[in-house]
Amino acid sequence: MARILIADDDELIAELASEVLIDAGHACGWVTSAEAAWDCVHRKRPDVLLLDQAMPGESGLSLLRR
């Protein structure tokens, strides 16, 4: 079981992806901004990050570079 964090500004996509991963036996959560993802990464230390490339404010790639 992996701890997975999804960061996507499209709530429907994030929620659906999360449900699929939970059904597959993983612990999964989602957020809708890069800033919220950054906070979760520090608090929960996920094993995997799924990042949207085109989020408002900061892209997934920019977050990954932090």
PDB file of N, CA and C in Angstrom:
ATOM      1  N   MET A   1       0.846  -1.186   0.000  1.00  0.00           N
ATOM      2  CA  MET A   1       0.000   0.000   0.000  1.00  0.00           C
ATOM      3  C   MET A   1       0.889   1.246   0.000  1.00  0.00           C
ATOM      4  N   ALA A   2       0.620   2.134  -0.905  1.00  0.00           N
ATOM      5  CA  ALA A   2       1.358   3.396  -0.990  1.00  0.00           C
ATOM      6  C   ALA A   2       0.485   4.538  -0.479  1.00  0.00           C
ATOM      7  N   ARG A   3       1.143   5.552   0.070  1.00  0.00           N
ATOM      8  CA  ARG A   3       0.444   6.797   0.434  1.00  0.00           C
ATOM      9  C   ARG A   3       0.609   7.743  -0.741  1.00  0.00           C
ATOM     10  N   ILE A   4      -0.505   8.123  -1.347  1.00  0.00           N
ATOM     11  CA  ILE A   4      -0.481   8.902  -2.581  1.00  0.00           C
ATOM     12  C   ILE A   4      -1.198  10.230  -2.377  1.00  0.00           C
ATOM     13  N   LEU A   5      -0.597  11.295  -2.870  1.00  0.00           N
ATOM     14  CA  LEU A   5      -1.216  12.616  -2.845  1.00  0.00           C
ATOM     15  C   LEU A   5      -1.415  13.090  -4.275  1.00  0.00           C
ATOM     16  N   ILE A   6      -2.639  13.495  -4.584  1.00  0.00           N
ATOM     17  CA  ILE A   6      -2.980  14.040  -5.898  1.00  0.00           C
ATOM     18  C   ILE A   6      -3.165  15.544  -5.749  1.00  0.00           C
ATOM     19  N   ALA A   7      -2.510  16.315  -6.598  1.00  0.00           N
ATOM     20  CA  ALA A   7      -2.691  17.769  -6.630  1.00  0.00           C
ATOM     21  C   ALA A   7      -3.210  18.142  -8.009  1.00  0.00           C
ATOM     22  N   ASP A   8      -4.466  18.560  -8.059  1.00  0.00           N
ATOM     23  CA  ASP A   8      -5.100  18.920  -9.333  1.00  0.00           C
ATOM     24  C   ASP A   8      -6.164  19.967  -9.050  1.00  0.00           C
ATOM     25  N   ASP A   9      -6.174  21.050  -9.820  1.00  0.00           N
ATOM     26  CA  ASP A   9      -7.171  22.096  -9.594  1.00  0.00           C
ATOM     27  C   ASP A   9      -8.563  21.679 -10.060  1.00  0.00           C
ATOM     28  N   ASP A  10      -8.664  20.598 -10.804  1.00  0.00           N
ATOM     29  CA  ASP A  10      -9.966  20.060 -11.209  1.00  0.00           C
ATOM     30  C   ASP A  10     -10.407  19.045 -10.153  1.00  0.00           C
ATOM     31  N   GLU A  11     -11.322  19.463  -9.286  1.00  0.00           N
ATOM     32  CA  GLU A  11     -11.738  18.624  -8.165  1.00  0.00           C
ATOM     33  C   GLU A  11     -12.314  17.286  -8.609  1.00  0.00           C
ATOM     34  N   LEU A  12     -13.063  17.274  -9.689  1.00  0.00           N
ATOM     35  CA  LEU A  12     -13.674  16.034 -10.163  1.00  0.00           C
ATOM     36  C   LEU A  12     -12.609  15.013 -10.559  1.00  0.00           C
ATOM     37  N   ILE A  13     -11.616  15.443 -11.290  1.00  0.00           N
ATOM     38  CA  ILE A  13     -10.537  14.537 -11.688  1.00  0.00           C
ATOM     39  C   ILE A  13      -9.780  14.037 -10.466  1.00  0.00           C
ATOM     40  N   ALA A  14      -9.459  14.931  -9.545  1.00  0.00           N
ATOM     41  CA  ALA A  14      -8.729  14.541  -8.341  1.00  0.00           C
ATOM     42  C   ALA A  14      -9.524  13.533  -7.521  1.00  0.00           C
ATOM     43  N   GLU A  15     -10.809  13.784  -7.361  1.00  0.00           N
ATOM     44  CA  GLU A  15     -11.644  12.885  -6.569  1.00  0.00           C
ATOM     45  C   GLU A  15     -11.785  11.518  -7.240  1.00  0.00           C
ATOM     46  N   LEU A  16     -12.019  11.497  -8.541  1.00  0.00           N
ATOM     47  CA  LEU A  16     -12.154  10.221  -9.253  1.00  0.00           C
ATOM     48  C   LEU A  16     -10.854   9.418  -9.219  1.00  0.00           C
ATOM     49  N   ALA A  17      -9.732  10.072  -9.444  1.00  0.00           N
ATOM     50  CA  ALA A  17      -8.443   9.382  -9.386  1.00  0.00           C
ATOM     51  C   ALA A  17      -8.196   8.837  -7.986  1.00  0.00           C
ATOM     52  N   SER A  18      -8.549   9.612  -6.982  1.00  0.00           N
ATOM     53  CA  SER A  18      -8.392   9.178  -5.604  1.00  0.00           C
ATOM     54  C   SER A  18      -9.229   7.933  -5.318  1.00  0.00           C
ATOM     55  N   GLU A  19     -10.465   7.922  -5.780  1.00  0.00           N
ATOM     56  CA  GLU A  19     -11.338   6.766  -5.566  1.00  0.00           C
ATOM     57  C   GLU A  19     -10.770   5.506  -6.215  1.00  0.00           C
ATOM     58  N   VAL A  20     -10.240   5.635  -7.422  1.00  0.00           N
ATOM     59  CA  VAL A  20      -9.643   4.484  -8.110  1.00  0.00           C
ATOM     60  C   VAL A  20      -8.461   3.942  -7.306  1.00  0.00           C
ATOM     61  N   LEU A  21      -7.613   4.839  -6.824  1.00  0.00           N
ATOM     62  CA  LEU A  21      -6.433   4.415  -6.066  1.00  0.00           C
ATOM     63  C   LEU A  21      -6.806   3.813  -4.716  1.00  0.00           C
ATOM     64  N   ILE A  22      -7.818   4.361  -4.067  1.00  0.00           N
ATOM     65  CA  ILE A  22      -8.291   3.795  -2.800  1.00  0.00           C
ATOM     66  C   ILE A  22      -8.862   2.403  -3.035  1.00  0.00           C
ATOM     67  N   ASP A  23      -9.645   2.241  -4.093  1.00  0.00           N
ATOM     68  CA  ASP A  23     -10.196   0.921  -4.432  1.00  0.00           C
ATOM     69  C   ASP A  23      -9.088  -0.096  -4.714  1.00  0.00           C
ATOM     70  N   ALA A  24      -7.942   0.379  -5.183  1.00  0.00           N
ATOM     71  CA  ALA A  24      -6.798  -0.495  -5.456  1.00  0.00           C
ATOM     72  C   ALA A  24      -5.989  -0.790  -4.193  1.00  0.00           C
ATOM     73  N   GLY A  25      -6.421  -0.235  -3.053  1.00  0.00           N
ATOM     74  CA  GLY A  25      -5.774  -0.546  -1.786  1.00  0.00           C
ATOM     75  C   GLY A  25      -4.774   0.466  -1.283  1.00  0.00           C
ATOM     76  N   HIS A  26      -4.725   1.622  -1.896  1.00  0.00           N
ATOM     77  CA  HIS A  26      -3.774   2.647  -1.470  1.00  0.00           C
ATOM     78  C   HIS A  26      -4.448   3.680  -0.568  1.00  0.00           C
ATOM     79  N   ALA A  27      -3.644   4.323   0.258  1.00  0.00           N
ATOM     80  CA  ALA A  27      -4.115   5.469   1.035  1.00  0.00           C
ATOM     81  C   ALA A  27      -3.927   6.686   0.142  1.00  0.00           C
ATOM     82  N   CYS A  28      -4.983   7.440  -0.060  1.00  0.00           N
ATOM     83  CA  CYS A  28      -4.908   8.514  -1.045  1.00  0.00           C
ATOM     84  C   CYS A  28      -5.679   9.737  -0.569  1.00  0.00           C
ATOM     85  N   GLY A  29      -5.120  10.892  -0.849  1.00  0.00           N
ATOM     86  CA  GLY A  29      -5.797  12.152  -0.592  1.00  0.00           C
ATOM     87  C   GLY A  29      -5.559  13.082  -1.758  1.00  0.00           C
ATOM     88  N   TRP A  30      -6.309  14.174  -1.793  1.00  0.00           N
ATOM     89  CA  TRP A  30      -6.136  15.120  -2.892  1.00  0.00           C
ATOM     90  C   TRP A  30      -6.316  16.545  -2.403  1.00  0.00           C
ATOM     91  N   VAL A  31      -5.654  17.437  -3.113  1.00  0.00           N
ATOM     92  CA  VAL A  31      -5.733  18.873  -2.849  1.00  0.00           C
ATOM     93  C   VAL A  31      -5.871  19.587  -4.189  1.00  0.00           C
ATOM     94  N   THR A  32      -6.262  20.859  -4.139  1.00  0.00           N
ATOM     95  CA  THR A  32      -6.531  21.586  -5.384  1.00  0.00           C
ATOM     96  C   THR A  32      -5.544  22.714  -5.674  1.00  0.00           C
ATOM     97  N   SER A  33      -4.447  22.773  -4.949  1.00  0.00           N
ATOM     98  CA  SER A  33      -3.452  23.816  -5.229  1.00  0.00           C
ATOM     99  C   SER A  33      -2.051  23.310  -4.894  1.00  0.00           C
ATOM    100  N   ALA A  34      -1.069  23.928  -5.509  1.00  0.00           N
ATOM    101  CA  ALA A  34       0.317  23.570  -5.239  1.00  0.00           C
ATOM    102  C   ALA A  34       0.686  23.896  -3.795  1.00  0.00           C
ATOM    103  N   GLU A  35       0.173  24.999  -3.283  1.00  0.00           N
ATOM    104  CA  GLU A  35       0.484  25.383  -1.900  1.00  0.00           C
ATOM    105  C   GLU A  35      -0.057  24.355  -0.909  1.00  0.00           C
ATOM    106  N   ALA A  36      -1.280  23.896  -1.128  1.00  0.00           N
ATOM    107  CA  ALA A  36      -1.857  22.862  -0.259  1.00  0.00           C
ATOM    108  C   ALA A  36      -1.068  21.558  -0.388  1.00  0.00           C
ATOM    109  N   ALA A  37      -0.615  21.247  -1.592  1.00  0.00           N
ATOM    110  CA  ALA A  37       0.197  20.042  -1.794  1.00  0.00           C
ATOM    111  C   ALA A  37       1.506  20.146  -1.020  1.00  0.00           C
ATOM    112  N   TRP A  38       2.135  21.316  -1.075  1.00  0.00           N
ATOM    113  CA  TRP A  38       3.397  21.541  -0.359  1.00  0.00           C
ATOM    114  C   TRP A  38       3.205  21.314   1.139  1.00  0.00           C
ATOM    115  N   ASP A  39       2.113  21.838   1.695  1.00  0.00           N
ATOM    116  CA  ASP A  39       1.818  21.641   3.117  1.00  0.00           C
ATOM    117  C   ASP A  39       1.633  20.162   3.442  1.00  0.00           C
ATOM    118  N   CYS A  40       0.882  19.450   2.601  1.00  0.00           N
ATOM    119  CA  CYS A  40       0.635  18.020   2.828  1.00  0.00           C
ATOM    120  C   CYS A  40       1.912  17.197   2.717  1.00  0.00           C
ATOM    121  N   VAL A  41       2.774  17.553   1.785  1.00  0.00           N
ATOM    122  CA  VAL A  41       4.034  16.826   1.628  1.00  0.00           C
ATOM    123  C   VAL A  41       4.837  16.897   2.920  1.00  0.00           C
ATOM    124  N   HIS A  42       4.855  18.051   3.562  1.00  0.00           N
ATOM    125  CA  HIS A  42       5.619  18.199   4.799  1.00  0.00           C
ATOM    126  C   HIS A  42       4.952  17.526   5.992  1.00  0.00           C
ATOM    127  N   ARG A  43       3.637  17.520   6.013  1.00  0.00           N
ATOM    128  CA  ARG A  43       2.926  16.921   7.146  1.00  0.00           C
ATOM    129  C   ARG A  43       2.787  15.407   7.027  1.00  0.00           C
ATOM    130  N   LYS A  44       2.494  14.907   5.830  1.00  0.00           N
ATOM    131  CA  LYS A  44       2.130  13.496   5.678  1.00  0.00           C
ATOM    132  C   LYS A  44       3.175  12.636   4.978  1.00  0.00           C
ATOM    133  N   ARG A  45       4.149  13.241   4.335  1.00  0.00           N
ATOM    134  CA  ARG A  45       5.221  12.511   3.657  1.00  0.00           C
ATOM    135  C   ARG A  45       4.695  11.385   2.758  1.00  0.00           C
ATOM    136  N   PRO A  46       3.953  11.730   1.699  1.00  0.00           N
ATOM    137  CA  PRO A  46       3.431  10.684   0.808  1.00  0.00           C
ATOM    138  C   PRO A  46       4.559   9.962   0.068  1.00  0.00           C
ATOM    139  N   ASP A  47       4.267   8.736  -0.345  1.00  0.00           N
ATOM    140  CA  ASP A  47       5.223   7.960  -1.133  1.00  0.00           C
ATOM    141  C   ASP A  47       5.224   8.401  -2.595  1.00  0.00           C
ATOM    142  N   VAL A  48       4.050   8.842  -3.080  1.00  0.00           N
ATOM    143  CA  VAL A  48       3.884   9.202  -4.486  1.00  0.00           C
ATOM    144  C   VAL A  48       3.113  10.511  -4.585  1.00  0.00           C
ATOM    145  N   LEU A  49       3.544  11.388  -5.489  1.00  0.00           N
ATOM    146  CA  LEU A  49       2.817  12.620  -5.800  1.00  0.00           C
ATOM    147  C   LEU A  49       2.349  12.559  -7.246  1.00  0.00           C
ATOM    148  N   LEU A  50       1.081  12.826  -7.470  1.00  0.00           N
ATOM    149  CA  LEU A  50       0.552  12.980  -8.826  1.00  0.00           C
ATOM    150  C   LEU A  50       0.208  14.450  -8.979  1.00  0.00           C
ATOM    151  N   LEU A  51       0.952  15.152  -9.808  1.00  0.00           N
ATOM    152  CA  LEU A  51       0.846  16.605  -9.901  1.00  0.00           C
ATOM    153  C   LEU A  51       0.303  17.046 -11.251  1.00  0.00           C
ATOM    154  N   ASP A  52      -0.684  17.919 -11.218  1.00  0.00           N
ATOM    155  CA  ASP A  52      -1.203  18.553 -12.428  1.00  0.00           C
ATOM    156  C   ASP A  52      -0.167  19.565 -12.907  1.00  0.00           C
ATOM    157  N   GLN A  53       0.131  19.538 -14.175  1.00  0.00           N
ATOM    158  CA  GLN A  53       1.115  20.461 -14.726  1.00  0.00           C
ATOM    159  C   GLN A  53       0.583  21.887 -14.815  1.00  0.00           C
ATOM    160  N   ALA A  54      -0.727  22.058 -14.974  1.00  0.00           N
ATOM    161  CA  ALA A  54      -1.286  23.381 -15.270  1.00  0.00           C
ATOM    162  C   ALA A  54      -2.222  23.873 -14.174  1.00  0.00           C
ATOM    163  N   MET A  55      -1.728  23.959 -12.945  1.00  0.00           N
ATOM    164  CA  MET A  55      -2.534  24.518 -11.860  1.00  0.00           C
ATOM    165  C   MET A  55      -2.349  26.027 -11.818  1.00  0.00           C
ATOM    166  N   PRO A  56      -3.379  26.759 -11.430  1.00  0.00           N
ATOM    167  CA  PRO A  56      -3.232  28.208 -11.294  1.00  0.00           C
ATOM    168  C   PRO A  56      -2.226  28.547 -10.185  1.00  0.00           C
ATOM    169  N   GLY A  57      -1.456  29.558 -10.407  1.00  0.00           N
ATOM    170  CA  GLY A  57      -0.511  29.998  -9.385  1.00  0.00           C
ATOM    171  C   GLY A  57       0.850  29.344  -9.518  1.00  0.00           C
ATOM    172  N   GLU A  58       0.884  28.034  -9.432  1.00  0.00           N
ATOM    173  CA  GLU A  58       2.156  27.313  -9.511  1.00  0.00           C
ATOM    174  C   GLU A  58       1.913  25.970 -10.189  1.00  0.00           C
ATOM    175  N   SER A  59       2.761  25.623 -11.114  1.00  0.00           N
ATOM    176  CA  SER A  59       2.600  24.357 -11.836  1.00  0.00           C
ATOM    177  C   SER A  59       3.117  23.191 -10.998  1.00  0.00           C
ATOM    178  N   GLY A  60       2.720  22.008 -11.385  1.00  0.00           N
ATOM    179  CA  GLY A  60       3.215  20.811 -10.719  1.00  0.00           C
ATOM    180  C   GLY A  60       4.723  20.680 -10.844  1.00  0.00           C
ATOM    181  N   LEU A  61       5.261  21.035 -12.006  1.00  0.00           N
ATOM    182  CA  LEU A  61       6.704  20.956 -12.218  1.00  0.00           C
ATOM    183  C   LEU A  61       7.450  21.926 -11.304  1.00  0.00           C
ATOM    184  N   SER A  62       6.917  23.109 -11.142  1.00  0.00           N
ATOM    185  CA  SER A  62       7.530  24.088 -10.244  1.00  0.00           C
ATOM    186  C   SER A  62       7.516  23.583  -8.799  1.00  0.00           C
ATOM    187  N   LEU A  63       6.414  22.983  -8.402  1.00  0.00           N
ATOM    188  CA  LEU A  63       6.317  22.411  -7.052  1.00  0.00           C
ATOM    189  C   LEU A  63       7.341  21.297  -6.878  1.00  0.00           C
ATOM    190  N   LEU A  64       7.482  20.464  -7.869  1.00  0.00           N
ATOM    191  CA  LEU A  64       8.430  19.356  -7.802  1.00  0.00           C
ATOM    192  C   LEU A  64       9.860  19.855  -7.638  1.00  0.00           C
ATOM    193  N   ARG A  65      10.164  20.985  -8.247  1.00  0.00           N
ATOM    194  CA  ARG A  65      11.521  21.545  -8.155  1.00  0.00           C
ATOM    195  C   ARG A  65      11.845  22.091  -6.769  1.00  0.00           C
ATOM    196  N   ARG A  66      10.813  22.392  -5.978  1.00  0.00           N
ATOM    197  CA  ARG A  66      11.071  22.899  -4.621  1.00  0.00           C
ATOM    198  C   ARG A  66      11.816  21.851  -3.848  1.00  0.00           C
TER     199      ARG A  66
END
